[in-house]
C-alpha positions as a printed Julia matrix, in Angstrom:
126×3 Matrix{Float64}:
   0.97  106.74  57.5
   1.79  103.06  57.74
   4.69  103.66  60.12
   2.51  105.81  62.37
  -0.11  103.07  62.67
   2.45  100.36  63.35
   4.33  102.48  65.87
   1.14  103.24  67.81
   0.09   99.59  67.76
   3.45   98.66  69.28
   3.97  101.53  71.75
   1.41  102.52  74.39
   3.14  105.9   74.9
   1.59  107.16  71.65
  -1.67  108.96  72.45
  -3.11  109.57  68.97
  -2.21  108.98  65.34
  -2.46  110.71  61.99
  -2.28  108.24  59.13
  -1.86  110.29  55.97
  -2.1   108.08  52.89
  -0.98  105.08  54.92
  -0.86  101.75  53.15
  -1.64   99.49  56.07
  -2.52   95.86  55.82
  -5.73   95.06  57.66
  -3.78   92.66  59.89
  -1.66   95.61  61.04
  -4.65   97.88  61.56
  -6.4    95.27  63.74
  -3.63   95.78  66.33
  -4.36   99.52  66.57
  -6.48  100.77  69.47
  -5.02  104.3   69.61
  -7.29  107.11  68.31
  -6.43  107.51  64.63
  -7.33  109.96  61.89
  -7.06  108.21  58.52
  -6.73  110.64  55.6
  -6.83  109.58  51.97
  -6.56  111.4   48.66
  -9.38  110.99  46.18
  -6.97  110.88  43.2
  -4.06  109.14  44.95
  -2.9   106.32  42.66
   0.02  105.31  44.9
  -2.04  104.57  48.02
  -5.59  104.08  46.85
  -8.19  104.89  49.47
 -10.43  101.9   48.78
  -7.54   99.43  48.76
  -5.51  100.59  51.77
  -6.77  103.51  53.81
 -10.48  102.74  54.21
  -9.86   99.05  55.08
  -7.32  100.1   57.72
  -9.92  102.46  59.22
 -12.55   99.72  59.22
 -10.25   97.22  60.92
  -8.67   99.32  63.67
 -10.15   98.71  67.1
  -9.92  102.18  68.63
 -11.66  105.5   68.03
 -11.09  106.53  64.44
 -12.05  108.94  61.69
 -11.74  108.44  57.95
 -12.01  111.14  55.3
 -10.92  111.47  51.69
  -9.89  114.83  50.22
 -11.48  115.16  46.8
  -8.99  115.39  43.94
  -5.93  115.0   46.18
  -2.96  113.06  44.84
  -0.28  111.39  46.95
   1.8   114.57  47.31
  -1.03  117.04  47.89
  -0.19  117.09  51.6
   3.23  118.53  50.68
   2.11  120.74  47.8
  -1.02  122.14  49.48
  -0.87  121.59  53.25
  -3.56  124.23  53.75
  -6.13  121.67  52.6
  -5.3   119.5   55.63
  -3.8   121.62  58.38
  -6.91  122.8   60.23
  -8.22  119.26  60.61
  -4.83  117.86  61.57
  -4.37  120.52  64.26
  -7.89  119.93  65.56
  -7.18  116.18  65.76
  -4.03  116.61  67.8
  -5.46  119.39  69.99
  -8.56  117.34  70.63
  -6.73  114.22  71.76
  -3.54  115.65  73.24
  -5.05  118.7   74.95
  -8.48  117.23  75.66
 -10.21  119.97  73.69
 -13.84  118.88  73.3
 -14.57  121.57  70.69
 -11.81  120.19  68.49
 -13.02  116.62  68.94
 -16.52  117.73  67.93
 -15.1   118.53  64.48
 -14.8   114.77  63.91
 -18.2   113.64  65.12
 -21.17  113.01  62.85
 -22.54  116.45  62.02
 -19.2   118.11  62.85
 -17.24  120.38  60.52
 -15.38  117.62  58.67
 -18.55  115.69  57.92
 -20.06  118.84  56.35
 -16.98  120.0   54.43
 -17.74  119.69  50.69
 -14.02  119.38  49.83
 -13.99  116.0   51.58
 -15.9   112.78  50.88
 -16.61  109.4   52.43
 -16.42  110.75  56.0
 -16.77  108.03  58.62
 -16.23  107.97  62.37
 -16.36  105.32  65.05
 -15.69  104.94  68.72
 -16.39  108.52  69.83
């Protein structure tokens, strides 16, 4: 997650970012204007949402979404990718293919904001 944010901040060829449990410093996130989906795990003790992921979301300058998967630990993305995959695919299809229906998933009132498996949904810049 951290590498994705820093790569996008440094390279204009990157069109959108997925930051999965990224431990970005706010100074790094401030350089990011690329659309970014910040995902955190509610039980992740390695990269705590409130310490790293949510502040990075708040400090990036481009369109962004933040959501925290309830009960997820740092390796949930590897152990249970089904919990993430539909939203990740919608994010990339929305930004890379220009699919407005997929982007609507991330707006206030969209599917992610209503999904009870996720908490602390936030969006900006849409």
